[in-house]
CSV table of C-alpha atoms in Angstrom, one decimal:
chain,number,residue,atom,x,y,z
X,1,UNK,CA,-58.7,-82.9,-5.5
X,2,UNK,CA,-57.3,-79.4,-5.2
X,3,UNK,CA,-59.3,-76.2,-5.8
X,4,UNK,CA,-56.3,-74.2,-6.8
X,5,UNK,CA,-55.2,-76.8,-9.3
X,6,UNK,CA,-58.7,-77.2,-10.7
X,7,UNK,CA,-58.9,-73.4,-11.2
X,8,UNK,CA,-55.4,-73.3,-12.8
X,9,UNK,CA,-56.3,-76.1,-15.2
X,10,UNK,CA,-59.6,-74.5,-16.1
X,11,UNK,CA,-57.8,-71.1,-16.8
X,12,UNK,CA,-55.3,-72.7,-18.9
X,13,UNK,CA,-57.8,-74.7,-20.9
X,14,UNK,CA,-59.9,-71.6,-21.6
X,15,UNK,CA,-56.7,-69.7,-22.6
X,16,UNK,CA,-55.7,-72.5,-25.0
X,17,UNK,CA,-59.2,-72.6,-26.6
X,18,UNK,CA,-59.3,-68.8,-27.1
X,19,UNK,CA,-55.8,-68.9,-28.5
X,20,UNK,CA,-56.8,-71.6,-31.0
X,21,UNK,CA,-60.0,-69.7,-31.8
X,22,UNK,CA,-58.0,-66.6,-32.9
X,23,UNK,CA,-55.4,-68.6,-34.6
X,24,UNK,CA,-58.1,-70.1,-36.8
X,25,UNK,CA,-59.3,-66.6,-37.6
X,26,UNK,CA,-55.7,-65.7,-38.7
X,27,UNK,CA,-55.2,-69.0,-40.6
X,28,UNK,CA,-58.6,-69.0,-42.5
X,29,UNK,CA,-57.8,-66.3,-45.1
X,30,UNK,CA,-54.6,-68.3,-46.0
X,31,UNK,CA,-56.4,-71.6,-46.1
X,32,UNK,CA,-59.2,-70.2,-48.3
X,33,UNK,CA,-56.7,-68.6,-50.7
X,34,UNK,CA,-54.7,-71.8,-51.1
X,35,UNK,CA,-57.7,-74.1,-51.4
X,36,UNK,CA,-58.1,-75.1,-55.1
X,37,UNK,CA,-61.1,-73.6,-56.7
X,38,UNK,CA,-61.7,-77.0,-58.6
X,39,UNK,CA,-62.1,-78.7,-55.2
X,40,UNK,CA,-64.5,-76.0,-54.0
X,41,UNK,CA,-66.6,-76.4,-57.2
X,42,UNK,CA,-66.6,-80.1,-56.8
X,43,UNK,CA,-67.9,-79.8,-53.2
X,44,UNK,CA,-70.6,-77.5,-54.4
X,45,UNK,CA,-71.6,-79.9,-57.2
X,46,UNK,CA,-71.6,-82.9,-55.0
X,47,UNK,CA,-73.8,-81.0,-52.3
X,48,UNK,CA,-76.1,-79.9,-55.1
X,49,UNK,CA,-76.5,-83.3,-56.5
X,50,UNK,CA,-77.2,-84.8,-53.1
X,51,UNK,CA,-79.8,-82.2,-52.4
X,52,UNK,CA,-81.5,-82.5,-55.8
X,53,UNK,CA,-82.6,-86.0,-54.9
X,54,UNK,CA,-84.7,-84.9,-51.9
X,55,UNK,CA,-85.1,-81.1,-51.9
X,56,UNK,CA,-85.6,-80.0,-55.5
X,57,UNK,CA,-88.0,-80.8,-58.2
X,58,UNK,CA,-88.2,-79.9,-61.9
X,59,UNK,CA,-89.0,-76.2,-62.5
X,60,UNK,CA,-92.4,-75.3,-63.9
X,61,UNK,CA,-91.2,-72.0,-65.2
X,62,UNK,CA,-91.1,-71.5,-69.0
X,63,UNK,CA,-87.9,-72.1,-70.8
X,64,UNK,CA,-87.9,-68.6,-72.3
X,65,UNK,CA,-88.2,-67.0,-68.8
X,66,UNK,CA,-85.3,-69.1,-67.5
X,67,UNK,CA,-83.1,-68.3,-70.3
X,68,UNK,CA,-84.0,-64.5,-70.0
X,69,UNK,CA,-83.1,-64.5,-66.4
X,70,UNK,CA,-79.9,-66.4,-67.0
X,71,UNK,CA,-78.9,-64.0,-69.7
X,72,UNK,CA,-79.4,-61.0,-67.5
X,73,UNK,CA,-77.6,-62.6,-64.6
X,74,UNK,CA,-74.6,-63.4,-66.9
X,75,UNK,CA,-74.6,-59.7,-68.0
X,76,UNK,CA,-74.7,-58.5,-64.3
X,77,UNK,CA,-71.7,-60.8,-63.5
X,78,UNK,CA,-69.8,-59.7,-66.6
X,79,UNK,CA,-70.3,-56.0,-65.8
X,80,UNK,CA,-68.9,-56.6,-62.4
X,81,UNK,CA,-65.8,-58.4,-63.6
X,82,UNK,CA,-66.5,-62.1,-63.0
X,83,UNK,CA,-68.1,-65.1,-64.8
X,84,UNK,CA,-71.6,-66.1,-63.7
X,85,UNK,CA,-71.7,-69.6,-62.1
X,86,UNK,CA,-74.3,-72.0,-63.4
X,87,UNK,CA,-77.8,-70.9,-62.4
X,88,UNK,CA,-80.4,-73.7,-62.0
X,89,UNK,CA,-84.1,-73.1,-61.4
X,90,UNK,CA,-86.1,-75.6,-59.3
X,91,UNK,CA,-89.5,-76.1,-57.7
X,92,UNK,CA,-89.2,-77.1,-54.0
X,93,UNK,CA,-91.7,-77.9,-51.4
X,94,UNK,CA,-89.2,-77.7,-48.5
X,95,UNK,CA,-87.5,-74.3,-49.0
X,96,UNK,CA,-90.1,-72.1,-50.5
X,97,UNK,CA,-89.1,-68.7,-52.0
X,98,UNK,CA,-85.5,-68.9,-51.8
X,99,UNK,CA,-82.1,-69.0,-53.5
X,100,UNK,CA,-79.0,-71.0,-52.6
X,101,UNK,CA,-75.3,-70.6,-53.5
X,102,UNK,CA,-73.3,-73.7,-53.3
X,103,UNK,CA,-69.6,-73.5,-52.7
X,104,UNK,CA,-68.1,-72.3,-56.1
X,105,UNK,CA,-71.5,-72.6,-57.7
X,106,UNK,CA,-74.1,-73.6,-58.8
X,107,UNK,CA,-76.8,-71.2,-57.7
X,108,UNK,CA,-80.3,-72.6,-57.3
X,109,UNK,CA,-83.3,-70.2,-57.5
X,110,UNK,CA,-86.7,-71.6,-56.6
X,111,UNK,CA,-89.9,-71.2,-58.7
X,112,UNK,CA,-91.6,-69.7,-55.6
X,113,UNK,CA,-89.0,-67.0,-55.4
X,114,UNK,CA,-89.6,-66.0,-59.1
X,115,UNK,CA,-93.3,-66.1,-58.7
X,116,UNK,CA,-93.2,-64.1,-55.4
X,117,UNK,CA,-90.8,-61.3,-56.7
X,118,UNK,CA,-92.2,-61.4,-60.3
X,119,UNK,CA,-90.0,-58.5,-61.7
X,120,UNK,CA,-86.8,-59.6,-63.3
X,121,UNK,CA,-84.8,-56.8,-61.4
X,122,UNK,CA,-86.0,-58.0,-58.1
X,123,UNK,CA,-85.0,-61.7,-58.9
X,124,UNK,CA,-81.6,-60.5,-60.3
X,125,UNK,CA,-81.0,-58.6,-57.0
X,126,UNK,CA,-81.3,-61.8,-55.0
X,127,UNK,CA,-79.0,-63.6,-57.5
X,128,UNK,CA,-76.5,-60.7,-57.0
X,129,UNK,CA,-76.5,-61.5,-53.4
X,130,UNK,CA,-75.7,-65.2,-54.1
X,131,UNK,CA,-72.9,-64.0,-56.5
X,132,UNK,CA,-71.4,-62.2,-53.5
X,133,UNK,CA,-71.4,-65.4,-51.5
X,134,UNK,CA,-69.5,-67.2,-54.2
X,135,UNK,CA,-67.1,-64.4,-54.9
X,136,UNK,CA,-66.2,-64.1,-51.3
X,137,UNK,CA,-66.1,-67.9,-50.9
X,138,UNK,CA,-68.3,-67.7,-47.7
X,139,UNK,CA,-69.4,-71.4,-47.8
X,140,UNK,CA,-65.7,-72.5,-48.0
X,141,UNK,CA,-64.8,-70.2,-45.1
X,142,UNK,CA,-67.6,-71.7,-42.9
X,143,UNK,CA,-66.6,-75.2,-43.8
X,144,UNK,CA,-63.0,-74.6,-42.8
X,145,UNK,CA,-64.0,-72.8,-39.6
X,146,UNK,CA,-66.6,-75.2,-38.4
X,147,UNK,CA,-64.4,-78.3,-39.2
X,148,UNK,CA,-61.5,-76.7,-37.3
X,149,UNK,CA,-63.5,-75.9,-34.3
X,150,UNK,CA,-65.3,-79.2,-34.2
X,151,UNK,CA,-62.0,-81.0,-34.5
X,152,UNK,CA,-60.6,-79.3,-31.4
X,153,UNK,CA,-63.8,-79.6,-29.5
X,154,UNK,CA,-63.6,-83.4,-30.1
X,155,UNK,CA,-60.0,-83.5,-29.0
X,156,UNK,CA,-60.6,-81.5,-25.8
X,157,UNK,CA,-63.9,-83.0,-24.7
X,158,UNK,CA,-63.3,-86.5,-26.0
X,159,UNK,CA,-65.5,-88.7,-27.9
X,160,UNK,CA,-66.9,-90.7,-24.9
X,161,UNK,CA,-68.4,-87.9,-22.9
X,162,UNK,CA,-71.7,-87.6,-24.8
X,163,UNK,CA,-73.2,-84.7,-22.9
X,164,UNK,CA,-70.2,-82.5,-23.3
X,165,UNK,CA,-69.9,-83.5,-26.9
X,166,UNK,CA,-73.4,-82.5,-27.7
X,167,UNK,CA,-73.0,-79.2,-25.7
X,168,UNK,CA,-69.8,-78.5,-27.8
X,169,UNK,CA,-71.7,-79.0,-31.1
X,170,UNK,CA,-74.5,-76.8,-29.9
X,171,UNK,CA,-71.9,-74.1,-29.1
X,172,UNK,CA,-70.2,-74.7,-32.6
X,173,UNK,CA,-73.7,-74.3,-34.3
X,174,UNK,CA,-74.4,-71.0,-32.4
X,175,UNK,CA,-71.0,-69.6,-33.4
X,176,UNK,CA,-71.4,-70.7,-37.0
X,177,UNK,CA,-74.8,-69.0,-37.1
X,178,UNK,CA,-73.3,-65.8,-35.9
X,179,UNK,CA,-70.6,-66.0,-38.6
X,180,UNK,CA,-73.4,-66.7,-41.1
X,181,UNK,CA,-75.2,-63.4,-40.2
X,182,UNK,CA,-72.0,-61.6,-40.8
X,183,UNK,CA,-71.5,-63.3,-44.2
X,184,UNK,CA,-75.1,-62.4,-45.1
X,185,UNK,CA,-74.6,-58.7,-44.3
X,186,UNK,CA,-71.4,-58.7,-46.3
X,187,UNK,CA,-73.2,-60.3,-49.3
X,188,UNK,CA,-76.2,-57.9,-49.0
X,189,UNK,CA,-73.8,-54.9,-49.3
X,190,UNK,CA,-71.8,-56.3,-52.1
X,191,UNK,CA,-75.0,-57.2,-54.0
X,192,UNK,CA,-76.1,-53.6,-53.7
X,193,UNK,CA,-72.6,-52.5,-55.2
X,194,UNK,CA,-73.0,-55.0,-58.0
X,195,UNK,CA,-76.4,-53.7,-58.9
X,196,UNK,CA,-75.4,-50.2,-58.7
X,197,UNK,CA,-72.5,-50.8,-61.1
X,198,UNK,CA,-74.9,-52.6,-63.6
X,199,UNK,CA,-77.2,-49.5,-63.5
X,200,UNK,CA,-80.0,-50.9,-61.3
X,201,UNK,CA,-81.9,-48.4,-59.3
X,202,UNK,CA,-80.7,-48.1,-55.7
X,203,UNK,CA,-83.7,-49.4,-53.8
X,204,UNK,CA,-84.0,-52.6,-56.0
X,205,UNK,CA,-82.4,-55.0,-53.6
X,206,UNK,CA,-84.1,-53.4,-50.6
X,207,UNK,CA,-87.5,-53.8,-52.2
X,208,UNK,CA,-86.7,-57.5,-52.8
X,209,UNK,CA,-85.8,-58.0,-49.1
X,210,UNK,CA,-88.9,-56.0,-48.0
X,211,UNK,CA,-91.1,-58.3,-50.2
X,212,UNK,CA,-89.5,-61.5,-48.9
X,213,UNK,CA,-89.7,-60.3,-45.3
X,214,UNK,CA,-93.4,-59.5,-45.6
X,215,UNK,CA,-93.9,-63.0,-47.2
X,216,UNK,CA,-92.1,-64.7,-44.5
X,217,UNK,CA,-93.9,-62.8,-41.7
X,218,UNK,CA,-97.3,-63.5,-43.3
X,219,UNK,CA,-96.8,-67.1,-42.2
X,220,UNK,CA,-96.9,-66.1,-38.5
X,221,UNK,CA,-100.1,-65.3,-36.6
X,222,UNK,CA,-102.0,-62.3,-37.7
X,223,UNK,CA,-101.3,-60.5,-34.4
X,224,UNK,CA,-97.6,-61.0,-34.8
X,225,UNK,CA,-97.1,-60.0,-38.5
X,226,UNK,CA,-96.3,-56.4,-37.9
X,227,UNK,CA,-93.9,-57.2,-35.0
X,228,UNK,CA,-92.1,-59.7,-37.2
X,229,UNK,CA,-91.7,-57.2,-40.0
X,230,UNK,CA,-90.2,-54.6,-37.6
X,231,UNK,CA,-88.1,-56.9,-35.6
X,232,UNK,CA,-84.5,-55.9,-35.6
X,233,UNK,CA,-83.1,-58.7,-33.3
X,234,UNK,CA,-82.4,-61.9,-35.4
X,235,UNK,CA,-81.7,-64.1,-32.4
X,236,UNK,CA,-78.9,-66.5,-31.7
X,237,UNK,CA,-80.2,-69.3,-33.7
X,238,UNK,CA,-80.9,-67.3,-36.9
X,239,UNK,CA,-78.6,-67.7,-39.9
X,240,UNK,CA,-79.6,-64.3,-41.4
X,241,UNK,CA,-80.1,-60.8,-40.0
X,242,UNK,CA,-83.7,-59.9,-39.6
X,243,UNK,CA,-85.6,-58.2,-42.5
X,244,UNK,CA,-85.7,-54.8,-40.7
X,245,UNK,CA,-82.0,-55.0,-39.8
X,246,UNK,CA,-81.1,-55.6,-43.4
X,247,UNK,CA,-83.4,-52.7,-44.7
X,248,UNK,CA,-81.7,-50.5,-42.1
X,249,UNK,CA,-78.1,-51.0,-43.2
X,250,UNK,CA,-78.9,-51.1,-46.9
X,251,UNK,CA,-80.5,-47.7,-46.6
X,252,UNK,CA,-77.4,-46.3,-44.8
X,253,UNK,CA,-75.0,-47.7,-47.3
X,254,UNK,CA,-75.5,-45.4,-50.2
């Protein structure tokens, strides 16, 4: 054992990890650009099909309402210069009032979200947010980033050292969540641009976020509801910025 050698090896290891981390950042835009859109869509379809067996149930919304929302979403996408991905409505006991964009599409909108927001323009503002995720290929970026970091962690730490391996994947998840919050902010701001171009009133998306935040916070204890609504720190384990944080940057983006 030599303290100087241990320190030197540790410094070298940290240097190469950081070097690789930033190399991934530089390589990701290229990797995303050359990744075939058909493959991305296949990943999205396969993920949706897998989840539909356990997470989604048949929608109870009327056919006329579904078709009206799909038509308006298609118009919103066309005005902004892209084709709307397939939009599917589902009931779900697990994810509640929510919308999900799978890589390359489809977009799933839950019955609970439609019932909570009620007004078409509020529902469409959430769909615009999911459009932004697909246009920016955020899910694909996360897949490439997390797979790359996980591969390096496995090589460096080895597959036999269970404790270090588990710690590495906790770190990967924390880092991915931080990236996810950045993607969510970008999608929020793009959604606001899409809506503005389509002639929606400026506070439409903010109103939807406010209503969703209040709904989420209503599930906490009565004493903590107001704190939940006003909380600006999303925390390390959160995949989204807090409602108050989102409302703040949306109001300053006009």
